Short mmCIF file of C-alpha atoms and ligand atoms in Angstrom, two decimals:
data_model
loop_
_atom_site.label_atom_id
_atom_site.label_comp_id
_atom_site.label_asym_id
_atom_site.label_seq_id
_atom_site.Cartn_x
_atom_site.Cartn_y
_atom_site.Cartn_z
CA MET A 5 -28.57 -42.72 -27.61
CA LEU A 6 -28.24 -39.22 -26.20
CA ARG A 7 -29.19 -36.46 -28.60
CA ALA A 8 -28.36 -32.76 -28.82
CA PRO A 9 -31.04 -30.46 -27.43
CA ARG A 10 -33.85 -29.43 -29.81
CA GLY A 11 -33.07 -26.41 -31.93
CA THR A 12 -29.26 -26.78 -31.65
CA ASN A 13 -26.86 -27.78 -34.42
CA ASP A 14 -23.61 -29.71 -34.63
CA ILE A 15 -21.55 -28.08 -37.26
CA LEU A 16 -19.53 -30.84 -38.93
CA PRO A 17 -17.05 -30.82 -41.78
CA PRO A 18 -17.39 -29.95 -44.58
CA GLU A 19 -20.07 -27.51 -43.37
CA SER A 20 -17.66 -26.15 -40.75
CA HIS A 21 -15.31 -25.07 -43.53
CA LYS A 22 -18.08 -22.88 -44.91
CA TRP A 23 -18.64 -21.40 -41.44
CA ALA A 24 -14.97 -20.54 -41.21
CA CYS A 25 -15.08 -19.03 -44.72
CA LEU A 26 -18.06 -16.84 -43.83
CA GLU A 27 -16.62 -15.82 -40.47
CA LEU A 28 -13.44 -14.81 -42.25
CA LEU A 29 -15.47 -12.70 -44.71
CA LEU A 30 -17.32 -11.00 -41.85
CA ARG A 31 -14.02 -10.25 -40.03
CA ARG A 32 -12.51 -8.93 -43.22
CA LEU A 33 -15.49 -6.61 -43.80
CA SER A 34 -15.35 -5.47 -40.20
CA LYS A 35 -11.81 -4.40 -40.75
CA ILE A 36 -12.58 -2.70 -44.04
CA TYR A 37 -15.35 -0.70 -42.34
CA SER A 38 -13.14 -0.12 -39.28
CA PHE A 39 -15.06 -2.03 -36.60
CA GLU A 40 -13.09 -3.63 -33.73
CA GLU A 41 -14.05 -6.91 -32.08
CA ILE A 42 -15.65 -7.10 -28.67
CA ARG A 43 -16.33 -10.39 -26.83
CA THR A 44 -18.82 -10.38 -24.00
CA PRO A 45 -19.98 -13.23 -21.70
CA ILE A 46 -22.39 -15.84 -22.93
CA PHE A 47 -24.55 -15.22 -19.85
CA GLU A 48 -25.55 -11.96 -18.19
CA TYR A 49 -27.78 -10.92 -15.34
CA THR A 50 -31.38 -11.42 -16.48
CA GLU A 51 -32.16 -7.81 -15.62
CA LEU A 52 -29.92 -6.57 -18.42
CA PHE A 53 -32.32 -7.94 -21.02
CA SER A 54 -35.61 -7.35 -19.21
CA ARG A 55 -34.72 -3.68 -18.80
CA THR A 56 -33.43 -3.06 -22.29
CA VAL A 57 -34.97 -5.47 -24.74
CA GLY A 58 -38.23 -4.89 -22.87
CA GLU A 59 -40.56 -6.75 -20.46
CA SER A 60 -43.28 -6.85 -23.07
CA THR A 61 -41.24 -8.36 -25.93
CA ASP A 62 -41.52 -11.99 -26.99
CA ILE A 63 -37.90 -12.45 -26.23
CA VAL A 64 -38.21 -11.46 -22.59
CA ARG A 65 -41.67 -12.94 -21.99
CA LYS A 66 -41.21 -16.30 -23.70
CA GLU A 67 -37.83 -16.93 -25.22
CA MET A 68 -35.09 -16.49 -22.65
CA TYR A 69 -33.02 -19.30 -21.20
CA THR A 70 -33.07 -18.05 -17.63
CA PHE A 71 -31.72 -19.88 -14.61
CA ARG A 72 -30.39 -19.44 -11.12
CA ASP A 73 -26.79 -20.32 -10.40
CA LYS A 74 -25.66 -21.98 -7.22
CA GLY A 75 -25.25 -18.55 -5.61
CA GLY A 76 -28.90 -17.75 -6.35
CA ARG A 77 -28.14 -15.21 -9.05
CA GLU A 78 -30.74 -14.72 -11.86
CA LEU A 79 -28.83 -15.28 -15.06
CA THR A 80 -29.80 -15.56 -18.74
CA LEU A 81 -28.02 -16.98 -21.75
CA ARG A 82 -27.75 -13.92 -23.96
CA PRO A 83 -30.60 -13.74 -26.50
CA GLU A 84 -29.04 -10.82 -28.41
CA GLY A 85 -25.82 -8.89 -28.56
CA THR A 86 -26.60 -5.18 -28.34
CA ALA A 87 -27.49 -4.95 -24.64
CA PRO A 88 -24.32 -6.84 -23.57
CA VAL A 89 -22.15 -4.62 -25.78
CA ALA A 90 -23.82 -1.49 -24.30
CA ARG A 91 -23.31 -2.89 -20.78
CA ALA A 92 -19.62 -3.60 -21.39
CA PHE A 93 -19.12 -0.20 -23.09
CA LEU A 94 -20.42 1.51 -20.00
CA GLU A 95 -18.99 -0.79 -17.36
CA ARG A 96 -15.45 -0.72 -18.87
CA GLY A 97 -15.47 3.06 -19.33
CA LEU A 98 -15.34 3.08 -23.14
CA ASP A 99 -17.86 5.95 -22.99
CA ARG A 100 -15.03 8.09 -21.54
CA GLY A 101 -12.68 7.26 -24.40
CA ALA A 102 -12.55 8.46 -28.00
CA LEU A 103 -16.01 8.42 -29.59
CA PRO A 104 -17.61 7.11 -31.66
CA LYS A 105 -16.58 3.59 -30.78
CA LYS A 106 -17.20 1.07 -33.52
CA LEU A 107 -17.46 -2.52 -32.34
CA PHE A 108 -18.45 -5.84 -33.81
CA TYR A 109 -19.29 -9.22 -32.21
CA LEU A 110 -19.60 -12.74 -33.50
CA GLY A 111 -20.95 -15.48 -31.28
CA PRO A 112 -23.86 -17.66 -30.12
CA MET A 113 -27.20 -16.36 -28.97
CA PHE A 114 -30.04 -18.36 -27.34
CA ARG A 115 -33.79 -18.08 -27.70
CA TYR A 116 -36.48 -20.57 -26.85
CA GLU A 117 -38.20 -20.36 -30.20
CA LYS A 118 -40.02 -22.94 -32.28
CA PRO A 119 -37.27 -24.48 -34.36
CA GLN A 120 -37.69 -24.43 -38.14
CA ALA A 121 -35.41 -23.92 -41.18
CA GLY A 122 -33.42 -20.79 -40.42
CA ARG A 123 -34.64 -20.53 -36.85
CA TYR A 124 -32.87 -22.26 -33.99
CA ARG A 125 -32.60 -22.14 -30.20
CA GLU A 126 -28.86 -21.67 -30.34
CA PHE A 127 -27.75 -19.56 -33.31
CA VAL A 128 -24.80 -17.34 -34.15
CA GLN A 129 -25.08 -13.65 -34.74
CA TYR A 130 -22.65 -11.21 -36.20
CA GLY A 131 -23.43 -7.65 -35.26
CA VAL A 132 -21.95 -4.20 -35.36
CA GLU A 133 -22.53 -1.25 -33.05
CA ILE A 134 -21.51 2.40 -33.37
CA LEU A 135 -21.64 4.04 -29.93
CA GLY A 136 -21.42 7.74 -29.35
CA SER A 137 -22.57 9.05 -32.74
CA PRO A 138 -26.03 10.70 -33.11
CA SER A 139 -25.35 11.27 -36.83
CA ALA A 140 -27.56 9.91 -39.55
CA TYR A 141 -24.34 9.20 -41.45
CA SER A 142 -23.61 6.48 -38.94
CA ASP A 143 -26.97 4.95 -39.84
CA VAL A 144 -25.92 5.14 -43.49
CA GLU A 145 -22.59 3.49 -42.74
CA VAL A 146 -24.23 0.61 -40.86
CA ILE A 147 -26.76 0.11 -43.64
CA LEU A 148 -24.00 0.16 -46.25
CA LEU A 149 -22.15 -2.59 -44.46
CA ALA A 150 -25.30 -4.66 -44.22
CA VAL A 151 -25.86 -4.29 -47.98
CA ARG A 152 -22.18 -5.09 -48.70
CA ILE A 153 -22.47 -8.41 -46.80
CA ALA A 154 -25.35 -9.44 -49.01
CA GLU A 155 -23.46 -8.35 -52.12
CA GLU A 156 -20.32 -10.30 -51.15
CA LEU A 157 -22.48 -13.40 -50.92
CA GLY A 158 -24.03 -12.79 -54.33
CA LEU A 159 -27.52 -12.31 -52.95
CA MET A 160 -29.17 -10.54 -55.86
CA GLY A 161 -32.46 -8.83 -55.34
CA THR A 162 -32.29 -8.07 -51.58
CA THR A 163 -34.73 -5.39 -50.45
CA LEU A 164 -33.78 -2.75 -47.92
CA TYR A 165 -36.75 -1.68 -45.76
CA ILE A 166 -36.37 1.36 -43.58
CA ASN A 167 -38.57 3.21 -41.15
CA THR A 168 -38.37 5.72 -38.33
CA ILE A 169 -40.04 5.09 -34.98
CA GLY A 170 -39.08 8.49 -33.59
CA CYS A 171 -37.90 9.18 -30.07
CA PRO A 172 -39.83 8.87 -26.77
CA LYS A 173 -40.89 12.52 -27.17
CA CYS A 174 -42.65 12.11 -30.49
CA ARG A 175 -43.78 8.58 -29.69
CA ARG A 176 -45.73 9.77 -26.63
CA VAL A 177 -48.02 11.95 -28.75
CA HIS A 178 -48.35 9.35 -31.45
CA ARG A 179 -49.10 6.61 -28.92
CA GLU A 180 -52.17 8.35 -27.64
CA ASP A 181 -53.68 8.73 -31.12
CA PHE A 182 -52.62 5.25 -32.09
CA VAL A 183 -54.21 3.64 -29.01
CA LYS A 184 -57.34 5.66 -29.49
CA HIS A 185 -57.63 4.52 -33.12
CA ILE A 186 -57.10 0.82 -32.30
CA SER A 187 -59.39 0.98 -29.20
CA GLY A 188 -62.21 2.10 -31.49
CA ARG A 189 -61.98 -1.19 -33.48
CA VAL A 190 -60.91 -3.83 -30.93
CA GLY A 191 -63.13 -6.42 -32.55
CA GLU A 192 -60.87 -6.56 -35.59
CA PHE A 193 -57.70 -7.53 -33.71
CA CYS A 194 -56.34 -10.91 -32.43
CA PRO A 195 -55.99 -11.47 -28.68
CA ASP A 196 -52.20 -11.08 -28.91
CA CYS A 197 -52.64 -7.59 -30.39
CA LEU A 198 -55.13 -6.59 -27.70
CA GLU A 199 -52.56 -7.56 -25.15
CA ARG A 200 -49.93 -5.49 -27.03
CA LEU A 201 -52.27 -2.56 -26.89
CA ASP A 202 -51.57 -2.28 -23.14
CA ARG A 203 -47.94 -3.24 -23.08
CA ASN A 204 -46.37 -2.11 -26.35
CA PRO A 205 -48.94 -0.81 -28.87
CA LEU A 206 -46.49 -0.20 -31.71
CA ARG A 207 -45.84 -3.96 -31.93
CA ILE A 208 -49.38 -4.36 -33.24
CA LEU A 209 -47.89 -3.28 -36.56
CA ASP A 210 -45.59 -6.31 -36.38
CA CYS A 211 -48.48 -8.82 -36.24
CA LYS A 212 -48.47 -11.38 -39.05
CA ASN A 213 -52.21 -12.01 -38.79
CA ASP A 214 -53.94 -10.89 -42.02
CA ALA A 215 -57.01 -9.42 -40.25
CA CYS A 216 -54.78 -7.36 -37.94
CA ARG A 217 -52.77 -6.18 -40.92
CA ARG A 218 -55.93 -5.08 -42.70
CA ALA A 219 -57.15 -3.32 -39.59
CA THR A 220 -53.93 -1.36 -39.24
CA ALA A 221 -53.97 -0.10 -42.85
CA ASP A 222 -55.10 3.38 -41.83
CA VAL A 223 -53.60 3.80 -38.36
CA PRO A 224 -51.82 7.06 -37.51
CA LEU A 225 -48.15 6.74 -38.57
CA ILE A 226 -45.27 7.87 -36.44
CA ARG A 227 -43.60 9.63 -39.34
CA ASP A 228 -46.43 12.21 -39.19
CA TYR A 229 -45.63 12.90 -35.54
CA LEU A 230 -41.83 13.35 -35.69
CA CYS A 231 -40.21 16.11 -33.64
CA ASP A 232 -37.81 18.44 -35.48
CA ASP A 233 -34.70 16.44 -34.53
CA CYS A 234 -36.17 13.09 -35.57
CA ARG A 235 -37.51 14.58 -38.81
CA GLU A 236 -34.17 16.07 -39.78
CA HIS A 237 -32.51 12.74 -39.01
CA TRP A 238 -35.00 10.86 -41.15
CA VAL A 239 -34.58 13.26 -44.08
CA THR A 240 -30.77 13.22 -43.91
CA LEU A 241 -30.77 9.39 -43.87
CA GLN A 242 -32.97 9.18 -46.95
CA ASP A 243 -31.11 11.94 -48.81
CA SER A 244 -27.81 10.14 -48.20
CA LEU A 245 -29.14 6.75 -49.28
CA ARG A 246 -30.52 8.27 -52.46
CA SER A 247 -27.32 10.14 -53.23
CA LEU A 248 -25.43 6.86 -52.91
CA GLY A 249 -27.86 5.27 -55.33
CA LEU A 250 -29.03 2.79 -52.69
CA GLU A 251 -32.57 1.65 -53.36
CA TYR A 252 -34.85 1.29 -50.34
CA THR A 253 -38.51 0.93 -49.45
CA VAL A 254 -40.06 2.86 -46.58
CA ASP A 255 -42.16 0.40 -44.58
CA PRO A 256 -44.23 2.28 -42.01
CA THR A 257 -45.14 -1.02 -40.30
CA LEU A 258 -41.51 -1.90 -39.65
CA VAL A 259 -41.07 -1.37 -35.89
CA ARG A 260 -38.84 -4.30 -34.89
CA GLY A 261 -39.22 -6.14 -31.65
CA PHE A 262 -37.07 -4.50 -29.05
CA ASP A 263 -37.94 -1.61 -26.77
CA TYR A 264 -34.61 0.08 -27.06
CA TYR A 265 -34.94 1.22 -30.68
CA THR A 266 -35.36 4.91 -31.52
CA LYS A 267 -35.45 6.80 -34.85
CA THR A 268 -34.06 4.55 -37.65
CA VAL A 269 -35.00 0.86 -37.90
CA PHE A 270 -34.14 -1.25 -40.96
CA GLU A 271 -34.24 -4.71 -42.32
CA LEU A 272 -32.61 -6.38 -45.31
CA LYS A 273 -34.75 -9.15 -46.78
CA TRP A 274 -33.95 -11.71 -49.37
CA PRO A 275 -37.17 -13.36 -50.68
CA PRO A 276 -35.67 -16.69 -51.86
CA LEU A 277 -35.28 -17.58 -48.17
CA GLY A 278 -39.10 -17.92 -47.81
CA ALA A 279 -40.69 -17.44 -44.37
CA GLN A 280 -37.44 -16.48 -42.61
CA ASP A 281 -36.42 -14.01 -45.26
CA ALA A 282 -35.10 -11.27 -42.93
CA ILE A 283 -31.36 -11.72 -42.99
CA ILE A 284 -30.19 -8.54 -41.31
CA GLY A 285 -32.04 -6.30 -38.88
CA GLY A 286 -30.96 -3.24 -36.99
CA GLY A 287 -31.60 0.24 -35.84
CA ARG A 288 -30.74 3.16 -33.65
CA TYR A 289 -30.91 3.00 -29.90
CA ASP A 290 -30.25 6.42 -28.50
CA GLY A 291 -31.72 5.73 -25.04
CA LEU A 292 -30.08 2.40 -24.29
CA ILE A 293 -26.95 3.54 -22.55
CA GLU A 294 -28.96 5.94 -20.34
CA GLU A 295 -31.35 3.09 -19.52
CA LEU A 296 -28.30 1.21 -18.23
CA GLY A 297 -27.34 4.04 -15.93
CA GLY A 298 -24.93 5.98 -18.15
CA LYS A 299 -24.98 9.52 -19.44
CA PRO A 300 -27.00 9.81 -22.64
CA CYS A 301 -25.00 8.23 -25.49
CA PRO A 302 -26.52 7.40 -28.86
CA GLY A 303 -26.01 4.07 -30.69
CA MET A 304 -26.69 2.42 -33.99
CA GLY A 305 -26.18 -1.14 -35.16
CA PHE A 306 -27.43 -4.33 -36.76
CA ALA A 307 -27.38 -8.09 -36.21
CA VAL A 308 -27.33 -10.87 -38.75
CA GLY A 309 -27.88 -14.54 -38.22
CA VAL A 310 -24.88 -16.53 -39.52
CA GLU A 311 -27.00 -19.66 -40.13
CA ARG A 312 -29.42 -17.67 -42.23
CA LEU A 313 -26.54 -16.04 -44.13
CA LEU A 314 -25.19 -19.53 -44.86
CA LEU A 315 -28.56 -20.72 -46.09
CA ALA A 316 -28.76 -17.70 -48.31
CA ALA A 317 -25.19 -18.11 -49.57
CA GLU A 318 -26.06 -21.65 -50.76
CA LYS A 319 -28.76 -20.15 -52.99
CA GLY A 320 -26.89 -16.99 -53.96
CA ASP A 321 -24.68 -16.23 -56.95
CA LYS A 322 -21.38 -16.60 -55.08
CA PRO A 323 -21.54 -19.82 -53.05
CA LEU A 324 -18.84 -20.06 -50.42
CA ALA A 325 -16.04 -22.24 -51.78
CA PRO A 326 -13.72 -23.13 -48.92
CA ASP A 327 -10.51 -24.98 -49.66
CA VAL A 328 -11.03 -28.41 -48.09
CA SER A 329 -7.92 -29.96 -49.57
CA ILE A 330 -4.56 -30.64 -47.94
CA ASP A 331 -1.21 -29.97 -49.67
CA CYS A 332 0.51 -33.32 -49.21
CA PHE A 333 -0.17 -36.83 -47.98
CA VAL A 334 2.97 -38.67 -46.90
CA LEU A 335 2.56 -42.28 -47.78
CA PHE A 336 4.96 -44.66 -45.97
CA PRO A 337 3.56 -48.16 -45.52
CA ASP A 338 4.73 -50.33 -42.62
CA THR A 339 7.42 -52.36 -44.33
CA GLY A 340 9.13 -53.30 -41.06
CA ASP A 341 12.10 -51.09 -42.06
CA LYS A 342 12.71 -48.45 -39.41
CA ARG A 343 14.32 -46.19 -41.97
CA VAL A 344 11.03 -45.87 -43.88
CA THR A 345 9.20 -44.78 -40.74
CA GLU A 346 11.93 -42.32 -39.79
CA ALA A 347 12.03 -40.79 -43.26
CA GLY A 348 8.23 -40.64 -43.50
CA PHE A 349 7.78 -38.94 -40.15
CA GLY A 350 10.73 -36.65 -40.84
CA LEU A 351 9.23 -35.47 -44.11
CA LEU A 352 5.78 -35.03 -42.60
CA ASN A 353 7.24 -32.89 -39.87
CA ASP A 354 9.35 -30.81 -42.28
CA LEU A 355 6.34 -30.21 -44.53
CA ARG A 356 4.28 -29.03 -41.59
CA CYS A 357 7.10 -26.83 -40.27
CA SER A 358 7.24 -25.21 -43.70
CA GLY A 359 3.54 -24.39 -43.43
CA LEU A 360 2.22 -27.03 -45.88
CA SER A 361 -0.88 -28.82 -44.67
CA SER A 362 -0.01 -32.52 -44.55
CA ASP A 363 -1.23 -35.79 -43.18
CA PHE A 364 -0.39 -39.50 -43.03
CA ASP A 365 -1.98 -42.80 -42.15
CA PRO A 366 -1.25 -43.65 -38.49
CA LEU A 367 -2.57 -47.16 -39.11
CA ARG A 368 0.18 -47.65 -41.71
CA ARG A 369 -2.12 -49.65 -44.02
CA SER A 370 -1.30 -51.01 -47.46
CA MET A 371 -0.23 -48.71 -50.28
CA LYS A 372 -3.64 -49.04 -51.96
CA ALA A 373 -5.54 -48.25 -48.75
CA GLN A 374 -3.35 -45.22 -48.10
CA MET A 375 -3.86 -43.92 -51.62
CA LYS A 376 -7.58 -44.13 -51.01
CA HIS A 377 -7.18 -42.26 -47.75
CA ALA A 378 -5.11 -39.55 -49.51
CA ASP A 379 -7.89 -39.20 -52.04
CA ARG A 380 -10.52 -38.88 -49.33
CA LEU A 381 -8.44 -36.15 -47.66
CA LYS A 382 -8.31 -34.39 -51.06
CA ALA A 383 -4.51 -34.32 -51.01
CA LYS A 384 -3.01 -32.28 -53.85
CA TYR A 385 0.18 -34.35 -53.75
CA VAL A 386 1.23 -37.69 -52.33
CA ALA A 387 4.88 -38.22 -51.26
CA ILE A 388 5.62 -41.96 -51.33
CA ILE A 389 8.45 -43.40 -49.25
CA GLY A 390 9.14 -47.15 -49.46
CA GLU A 391 12.18 -49.36 -49.19
CA GLU A 392 13.20 -48.65 -52.81
CA GLU A 393 13.11 -44.92 -52.16
CA ILE A 394 15.26 -45.33 -49.05
CA GLU A 395 17.81 -47.49 -50.86
CA GLN A 396 18.11 -45.07 -53.78
CA GLY A 397 17.73 -41.75 -51.88
CA PHE A 398 14.70 -40.29 -53.60
CA ILE A 399 11.03 -39.75 -52.81
CA THR A 400 8.25 -40.33 -55.30
CA ILE A 401 5.92 -37.38 -55.63
CA ARG A 402 2.54 -37.89 -57.31
CA SER A 403 0.28 -35.02 -58.38
CA MET A 404 -3.23 -36.19 -57.66
CA GLU A 405 -4.71 -33.43 -59.78
CA HIS A 406 -2.55 -33.90 -62.89
CA GLY A 407 -1.70 -37.62 -62.52
CA TRP A 408 2.08 -37.22 -63.06
CA GLN A 409 4.62 -38.96 -60.87
CA LYS A 410 8.26 -37.83 -60.34
CA GLN A 411 11.23 -39.12 -58.43
CA VAL A 412 12.75 -36.24 -56.47
CA PRO A 413 16.09 -36.49 -54.62
CA ALA A 414 15.31 -36.75 -50.90
CA GLY A 415 17.47 -33.73 -50.10
CA SER A 416 15.49 -31.34 -52.32
CA VAL A 417 12.01 -32.74 -51.79
CA LEU A 418 10.98 -29.96 -49.37
CA ASP A 419 11.86 -27.21 -51.81
CA PHE A 420 10.17 -29.16 -54.62
CA MET A 421 6.96 -29.47 -52.63
CA LYS A 422 6.98 -25.83 -51.65
CA GLU A 423 7.27 -24.82 -55.29
CA ALA A 424 4.69 -27.36 -56.41
CA VAL A 425 2.12 -26.16 -53.89
CA SER A 426 2.70 -22.52 -54.80
CA GLY A 427 1.92 -23.47 -58.42
CA GLY A 428 5.39 -23.65 -59.90
CA THR A 429 5.84 -27.33 -60.83
CA ASP A 430 2.70 -28.38 -62.76
P1 LIG B 14 -33.01 -9.93 -34.21
O1 LIG B 14 -31.93 -9.98 -33.16
O2 LIG B 14 -34.29 -10.63 -33.75
O3 LIG B 14 -33.24 -8.57 -34.74
O4 LIG B 14 -32.56 -10.76 -35.44
C1 LIG B 14 -31.45 -10.41 -36.24
C2 LIG B 14 -31.13 -11.55 -37.15
O5 LIG B 14 -30.68 -12.67 -36.41
C3 LIG B 14 -32.29 -12.06 -38.00
O6 LIG B 14 -32.45 -11.31 -39.15
C4 LIG B 14 -31.84 -13.47 -38.29
O7 LIG B 14 -30.91 -13.50 -39.35
C5 LIG B 14 -31.13 -13.83 -37.00
N1 LIG B 14 -31.96 -14.61 -36.05
C6 LIG B 14 -32.82 -14.17 -35.13
N2 LIG B 14 -33.44 -15.17 -34.44
C7 LIG B 14 -32.91 -16.30 -34.92
C8 LIG B 14 -33.09 -17.68 -34.63
N3 LIG B 14 -33.92 -18.10 -33.67
N4 LIG B 14 -32.38 -18.61 -35.36
C9 LIG B 14 -31.53 -18.21 -36.31
N5 LIG B 14 -31.31 -16.93 -36.63
C10 LIG B 14 -32.01 -15.98 -35.96
#
């Protein structure tokens, strides 16, 4: 038997109903916070990610699904959403329109990672980006939306971690001292960290190894090196969060993986998820558009894994409760009487045209088998049409929820059903 590739998921009903429910919630929140949707290609030129996410990051070094197409082009299945959005923003001239531009995306991403609960090779991310605003209030807005998502799903006890990683100007000075400090104690770090020391020293703070964590306890911190602009931004952000009563923890080791981040970085964690407890991560990327060849244009955003949100929602205080029922099952057994079939199909069509979700049994099995089928489909009502109903001009309506059964004149059955479904008849 052929199997799906490792690290991918088939999303089947009833799970797919929960997906739809969550996607609807995310779209509704996007609207409330005034973000418009952008859809970018699933694959991009590889260079887009190597230049922006960074040559030294795990994503670019180990995790990208990169291939050559028949024309010899180097392409990559997108591992994240920010670089494609920035590329499209620039390429399609949105930078010349009204700013800031607030965009959201929702779609699959691909990373060759070791699959485990909450970590897949194909996963879906929802993300927002504000392009063209250098203001710390945009950071606040993005963080507020992240927190709101967790609240809407009843995730009590999330922790918001924030940090600043400054701009290239302040980072340059910090980097020298940081590297000097680490170089003096190379024996205490793992081989991965020693490699990071050359390529991307800040990422040493990201290492999960206990010994490395201990060894970085007293490293020089970027926040002590901030230039005036970055310091003011950092202070405004914290003042605003405090004035909104939003609790947060400053985590000086939070640097996040990608090269394009500047100033603010943040993560929202929810401990009940265990090892993969980071549900939402984001930050500011003031140099990204310039890196892609545009005029300087600041940006701020976050991304959240939809699978991880769903896992969290299962354990949260407001589990997603999609409506998996249908309004009406039209039961018309194969009696050999053409009039039964015509009346059955006619009613089914009328119900559907009126916007009521309806189904029937194409196999035209026995009455008992069809009742069972209606039950499986979680029909709220069953409309029964047999020879007796045809002879006498009525249709039998049964409420599956309340157990009653009524004979309704065939001519008024549609109105009856509409009223019943909207809650008027029970
Ligand atoms: P990142 O793009 O790495 O900052 O990740 C942002 C969010 O995407 C994380 O907090 C997760 O919710 C989700 N995510 C990242 N990688 C994966 C993965 N391999 N599988 C599932 N979700 C992921």
